[in-house]
């Protein structure tokens, strides 16, 4: 299934994508795609009713409705840095021997087509198309990498927007450059694992103002999604609905010569195979 949330910010209703432009309303079956939903077998529970509604034609057009992030605000957004060797090279940093972990404030999560707002004092806001993993059950101390698949609810397109000066020039942790409001657009949908032929081989791309900046594939990850879930489970408890951003391929603004950063009025379009596409306009500080 492809899980979606439709409606105004803060009032999104859960839905399941049906065809290219339709959806099945499941708001009578579940309150939201949140911790309770994922942690109680919600995906399996709604599968039958969704199939029945599709079969009888109970499918509605998405039309002009706002598409929200496909999950409710999670307990945590965990991020992996420098997870593509060619991206590490363009930033001038060594390929990591173990995953680099940092966090991002959960209130950065917005819809796939919502505006991205520059923070006050920003001069180096950057783009990063990434594969997101959504956790499906409370997970810690997984015994092996093979156990990780059962802990994953699905996958989602994300843009790990980053303010490089805040991240690298202001001391302390990367979280300062990662957690401005709107800095984690996600969606348009969450694809359950059965919808993805091979998560280790997904094409991904990002354009800025119709200029291709990033072209990549998850096949070039240093640490694949299953390795990451197993690894993270050794250090912390993963809760249902948690989001893991798994790193970006080369082509970020920081790596261009000279570097190029976002400004108000710019438009980012991005996508990952099987996970849809998104469009975000950059707006100035509030």
Short mmCIF file of C-alpha atoms in Angstrom, two decimals:
data_model
loop_
_atom_site.label_atom_id
_atom_site.label_comp_id
_atom_site.label_asym_id
_atom_site.label_seq_id
_atom_site.Cartn_x
_atom_site.Cartn_y
_atom_site.Cartn_z
CA UNK A 1 0.00 0.00 0.00
CA UNK A 2 0.86 3.64 -0.37
CA UNK A 3 -0.14 5.60 2.73
CA UNK A 4 -0.98 9.30 2.40
CA UNK A 5 -2.31 12.08 4.60
CA UNK A 6 -4.52 14.72 2.99
CA UNK A 7 -5.75 18.07 4.24
CA UNK A 8 -4.68 21.30 5.85
CA UNK A 9 -1.65 21.36 8.18
CA UNK A 10 -2.67 19.91 11.53
CA UNK A 11 -5.90 18.52 10.12
CA UNK A 12 -4.65 15.83 7.73
CA UNK A 13 -6.76 12.69 7.30
CA UNK A 14 -5.28 9.24 6.64
CA UNK A 15 -5.77 7.79 3.16
CA UNK A 16 -4.39 5.10 0.87
CA UNK A 17 -3.36 5.97 -2.66
CA UNK A 18 -5.38 4.21 -5.35
CA UNK A 19 -4.16 4.51 -8.92
CA UNK A 20 -2.36 7.57 -10.21
CA UNK A 21 -4.70 10.24 -8.86
CA UNK A 22 -7.16 8.64 -6.47
CA UNK A 23 -7.35 7.61 -2.84
CA UNK A 24 -9.35 5.54 -0.41
CA UNK A 25 -10.42 7.38 2.74
CA UNK A 26 -9.50 5.34 5.84
CA UNK A 27 -10.18 8.03 8.44
CA UNK A 28 -13.08 5.92 9.76
CA UNK A 29 -10.66 3.03 10.39
CA UNK A 30 -7.66 4.83 11.93
CA UNK A 31 -7.12 8.17 13.62
CA UNK A 32 -3.76 8.83 11.98
CA UNK A 33 -0.61 7.16 10.69
CA UNK A 34 1.18 7.55 13.99
CA UNK A 35 2.92 5.52 16.68
CA UNK A 36 -0.27 3.77 17.73
CA UNK A 37 -1.12 2.83 14.15
CA UNK A 38 2.26 1.40 13.22
CA UNK A 39 2.84 -0.22 16.59
CA UNK A 40 -0.47 -2.09 16.60
CA UNK A 41 -0.28 -3.71 13.16
CA UNK A 42 -2.26 -0.97 11.50
CA UNK A 43 -0.97 -1.61 7.99
CA UNK A 44 -2.14 -5.22 8.07
CA UNK A 45 -5.43 -4.24 9.72
CA UNK A 46 -6.55 -1.84 6.99
CA UNK A 47 -5.36 -3.94 4.03
CA UNK A 48 -8.61 -5.90 3.71
CA UNK A 49 -11.01 -2.95 4.00
CA UNK A 50 -8.93 -0.94 1.52
CA UNK A 51 -9.03 -3.76 -1.04
CA UNK A 52 -12.79 -4.05 -0.59
CA UNK A 53 -13.32 -0.33 -1.12
CA UNK A 54 -11.17 -0.31 -4.24
CA UNK A 55 -13.10 -3.31 -5.57
CA UNK A 56 -16.46 -1.52 -5.25
CA UNK A 57 -15.12 1.74 -6.66
CA UNK A 58 -15.05 3.70 -3.42
CA UNK A 59 -12.12 5.75 -4.69
CA UNK A 60 -12.04 9.54 -4.54
CA UNK A 61 -9.95 11.97 -6.61
CA UNK A 62 -7.08 13.67 -4.82
CA UNK A 63 -7.69 16.75 -6.93
CA UNK A 64 -6.33 19.95 -5.47
CA UNK A 65 -6.14 18.76 -1.88
CA UNK A 66 -2.97 19.49 0.04
CA UNK A 67 -0.80 16.41 0.51
CA UNK A 68 0.76 16.29 3.96
CA UNK A 69 3.69 14.27 5.22
CA UNK A 70 2.57 10.62 5.08
CA UNK A 71 3.26 10.07 8.79
CA UNK A 72 2.28 12.08 11.83
CA UNK A 73 5.02 13.83 13.76
CA UNK A 74 7.33 11.05 15.00
CA UNK A 75 9.11 10.72 18.33
CA UNK A 76 12.40 11.28 16.55
CA UNK A 77 13.99 11.94 13.20
CA UNK A 78 17.35 10.22 12.99
CA UNK A 79 19.76 11.07 10.20
CA UNK A 80 22.81 9.39 8.69
CA UNK A 81 25.62 11.60 7.45
CA UNK A 82 28.00 10.95 4.56
CA UNK A 83 26.36 7.67 3.59
CA UNK A 84 27.37 7.89 -0.09
CA UNK A 85 31.09 7.74 -0.76
CA UNK A 86 30.93 10.25 -3.63
CA UNK A 87 29.01 12.70 -1.42
CA UNK A 88 31.67 12.35 1.29
CA UNK A 89 34.31 13.15 -1.34
CA UNK A 90 32.53 16.29 -2.56
CA UNK A 91 32.37 17.62 1.01
CA UNK A 92 36.06 16.87 1.56
CA UNK A 93 35.44 14.37 4.35
CA UNK A 94 36.59 10.79 4.80
CA UNK A 95 34.29 7.85 4.12
CA UNK A 96 33.01 6.80 7.56
CA UNK A 97 33.88 3.38 9.01
CA UNK A 98 30.58 3.35 10.94
CA UNK A 99 27.35 5.27 10.28
CA UNK A 100 27.47 8.92 11.36
CA UNK A 101 24.36 9.64 13.40
CA UNK A 102 22.74 12.98 14.12
CA UNK A 103 19.21 14.03 14.99
CA UNK A 104 16.76 16.46 13.49
CA UNK A 105 13.92 18.09 15.37
CA UNK A 106 10.62 16.24 14.69
CA UNK A 107 8.81 19.55 14.19
CA UNK A 108 10.73 20.07 10.94
CA UNK A 109 8.39 17.58 9.23
CA UNK A 110 6.16 19.13 6.53
CA UNK A 111 4.38 17.99 3.39
CA UNK A 112 6.09 17.23 0.09
CA UNK A 113 4.88 20.38 -1.65
CA UNK A 114 4.96 22.77 1.30
CA UNK A 115 7.23 25.81 1.28
CA UNK A 116 10.72 25.59 2.72
CA UNK A 117 11.44 28.65 4.82
CA UNK A 118 14.93 30.08 5.14
CA UNK A 119 15.90 30.65 8.77
CA UNK A 120 16.95 34.09 9.96
CA UNK A 121 20.61 34.75 9.28
CA UNK A 122 20.87 31.97 6.72
CA UNK A 123 23.38 32.30 3.91
CA UNK A 124 24.06 28.63 3.10
CA UNK A 125 20.79 26.66 3.02
CA UNK A 126 21.25 23.49 0.98
CA UNK A 127 19.24 20.61 -0.49
CA UNK A 128 19.57 16.83 0.03
CA UNK A 129 17.29 14.25 -1.60
CA UNK A 130 17.15 11.17 0.64
CA UNK A 131 15.44 7.85 1.20
CA UNK A 132 13.53 7.82 4.47
CA UNK A 133 12.83 4.68 6.53
CA UNK A 134 9.77 4.55 8.77
CA UNK A 135 9.94 2.16 11.72
CA UNK A 136 7.04 -0.27 12.17
CA UNK A 137 7.49 -1.63 15.68
CA UNK A 138 9.32 -0.86 18.90
CA UNK A 139 12.83 -2.07 18.23
CA UNK A 140 16.09 -2.42 20.13
CA UNK A 141 19.12 -4.71 20.09
CA UNK A 142 18.25 -6.50 16.86
CA UNK A 143 20.20 -9.74 16.70
CA UNK A 144 21.26 -9.45 13.06
CA UNK A 145 20.93 -7.36 9.94
CA UNK A 146 18.47 -9.95 8.64
CA UNK A 147 16.11 -9.05 11.50
CA UNK A 148 15.86 -5.43 10.39
CA UNK A 149 13.36 -5.94 7.56
CA UNK A 150 10.61 -6.96 9.98
CA UNK A 151 11.06 -3.66 11.87
CA UNK A 152 10.46 -1.45 8.81
CA UNK A 153 6.95 -0.14 8.03
CA UNK A 154 7.92 1.47 4.76
CA UNK A 155 9.89 4.02 2.82
CA UNK A 156 9.38 7.68 1.93
CA UNK A 157 10.97 10.45 -0.14
CA UNK A 158 12.51 13.19 2.02
CA UNK A 159 14.51 16.38 1.54
CA UNK A 160 17.02 16.79 4.38
CA UNK A 161 17.30 20.57 4.06
CA UNK A 162 20.45 21.87 5.77
CA UNK A 163 21.91 25.24 6.72
CA UNK A 164 25.63 24.62 6.20
CA UNK A 165 26.97 27.61 8.13
CA UNK A 166 24.86 26.68 11.16
CA UNK A 167 25.90 23.05 10.72
CA UNK A 168 29.64 23.45 10.25
CA UNK A 169 30.73 26.92 11.28
CA UNK A 170 28.89 27.55 14.54
CA UNK A 171 30.41 24.80 16.71
CA UNK A 172 28.70 21.93 18.46
CA UNK A 173 26.44 19.39 16.77
CA UNK A 174 25.08 19.24 13.23
CA UNK A 175 21.54 19.43 14.61
CA UNK A 176 21.75 23.24 14.61
CA UNK A 177 21.98 23.28 10.83
CA UNK A 178 19.28 20.67 10.36
CA UNK A 179 16.36 21.71 12.55
CA UNK A 180 14.95 24.97 11.25
CA UNK A 181 11.19 24.96 10.65
CA UNK A 182 10.14 23.22 7.39
CA UNK A 183 13.57 21.56 7.00
CA UNK A 184 12.18 18.03 6.47
CA UNK A 185 9.63 17.83 3.66
CA UNK A 186 8.43 14.22 3.25
CA UNK A 187 6.13 12.36 0.89
CA UNK A 188 3.89 12.28 -1.10
CA UNK A 189 3.38 8.76 0.24
CA UNK A 190 4.84 6.01 2.37
CA UNK A 191 5.35 2.84 0.35
CA UNK A 192 5.11 -0.38 2.32
CA UNK A 193 8.06 -2.72 1.67
CA UNK A 194 6.06 -5.04 -0.60
CA UNK A 195 5.67 -2.14 -3.05
CA UNK A 196 9.44 -1.72 -3.47
CA UNK A 197 11.14 -4.30 -5.73
CA UNK A 198 14.60 -3.60 -4.29
CA UNK A 199 15.23 -0.79 -1.81
CA UNK A 200 18.94 -1.16 -2.55
CA UNK A 201 18.37 -0.08 -6.16
CA UNK A 202 16.21 3.04 -6.37
CA UNK A 203 16.98 5.92 -8.70
CA UNK A 204 16.86 9.37 -7.09
CA UNK A 205 17.17 12.94 -8.33
CA UNK A 206 16.80 16.60 -7.38
CA UNK A 207 16.55 19.77 -9.51
CA UNK A 208 16.81 23.40 -8.44
CA UNK A 209 15.03 25.80 -10.77
CA UNK A 210 14.85 23.03 -13.40
CA UNK A 211 18.62 22.47 -13.29
CA UNK A 212 19.59 18.91 -12.38
CA UNK A 213 21.76 18.99 -9.26
CA UNK A 214 21.57 15.46 -7.86
CA UNK A 215 21.41 12.14 -9.65
CA UNK A 216 21.97 9.00 -7.62
CA UNK A 217 20.88 5.53 -6.67
CA UNK A 218 20.50 3.81 -3.33
CA UNK A 219 22.81 1.09 -4.67
CA UNK A 220 25.77 3.35 -3.87
CA UNK A 221 24.92 3.70 -0.17
CA UNK A 222 27.82 2.81 2.11
CA UNK A 223 25.41 1.39 4.72
CA UNK A 224 22.13 0.07 3.32
CA UNK A 225 18.74 0.47 5.07
CA UNK A 226 18.84 -2.90 6.81
CA UNK A 227 22.35 -2.32 8.13
CA UNK A 228 21.28 1.08 9.43
CA UNK A 229 18.22 -0.16 11.31
CA UNK A 230 20.22 -2.97 12.90
CA UNK A 231 23.06 -0.59 13.77
CA UNK A 232 20.85 2.09 15.31
CA UNK A 233 19.01 -0.50 17.38
CA UNK A 234 22.23 -1.20 19.25
CA UNK A 235 22.37 2.36 20.59
CA UNK A 236 18.77 3.47 21.11
CA UNK A 237 15.18 2.30 21.09
CA UNK A 238 13.39 2.87 17.79
CA UNK A 239 9.70 3.64 18.24
CA UNK A 240 6.89 2.92 15.75
CA UNK A 241 6.61 5.81 13.31
CA UNK A 242 10.17 7.03 13.81
CA UNK A 243 11.82 8.39 10.66
CA UNK A 244 15.39 7.69 9.57
CA UNK A 245 16.90 9.84 6.81
CA UNK A 246 19.56 7.68 5.21
CA UNK A 247 21.92 10.13 3.50
CA UNK A 248 22.22 11.86 0.16
CA UNK A 249 24.06 11.27 -3.13
CA UNK A 250 26.46 13.88 -4.58
CA UNK A 251 25.32 17.18 -6.07
CA UNK A 252 24.51 19.24 -2.99
CA UNK A 253 25.13 22.97 -3.12
CA UNK A 254 28.06 22.70 -0.71
CA UNK A 255 29.90 20.44 -3.15
CA UNK A 256 29.57 22.66 -6.23
CA UNK A 257 32.50 24.81 -7.30
CA UNK A 258 31.81 27.50 -6.37
CA UNK A 259 29.14 26.45 -3.84
CA UNK A 260 25.53 27.36 -4.65
CA UNK A 261 22.90 27.83 -1.97
CA UNK A 262 19.16 28.36 -1.90
CA UNK A 263 17.52 31.77 -1.96
CA UNK A 264 13.93 32.93 -1.69
CA UNK A 265 12.03 32.15 -4.89
CA UNK A 266 14.01 29.04 -5.76
CA UNK A 267 12.07 25.85 -6.49
CA UNK A 268 13.30 22.36 -5.64
CA UNK A 269 11.80 19.34 -7.38
CA UNK A 270 12.90 15.87 -6.35
CA UNK A 271 11.93 12.24 -6.53
CA UNK A 272 12.81 8.62 -5.84
CA UNK A 273 11.71 5.66 -7.93
CA UNK A 274 8.45 4.15 -6.56
CA UNK A 275 8.23 6.91 -3.92
CA UNK A 276 6.87 9.72 -6.06
CA UNK A 277 8.02 13.29 -6.48
CA UNK A 278 7.79 16.55 -4.56
CA UNK A 279 8.06 20.26 -5.22
CA UNK A 280 9.09 22.87 -2.66
CA UNK A 281 9.37 26.62 -3.10
CA UNK A 282 11.88 28.46 -0.96
CA UNK A 283 10.54 31.47 0.95
CA UNK A 284 12.26 34.08 3.08
CA UNK A 285 12.57 34.18 6.86
CA UNK A 286 9.56 35.10 8.98
#
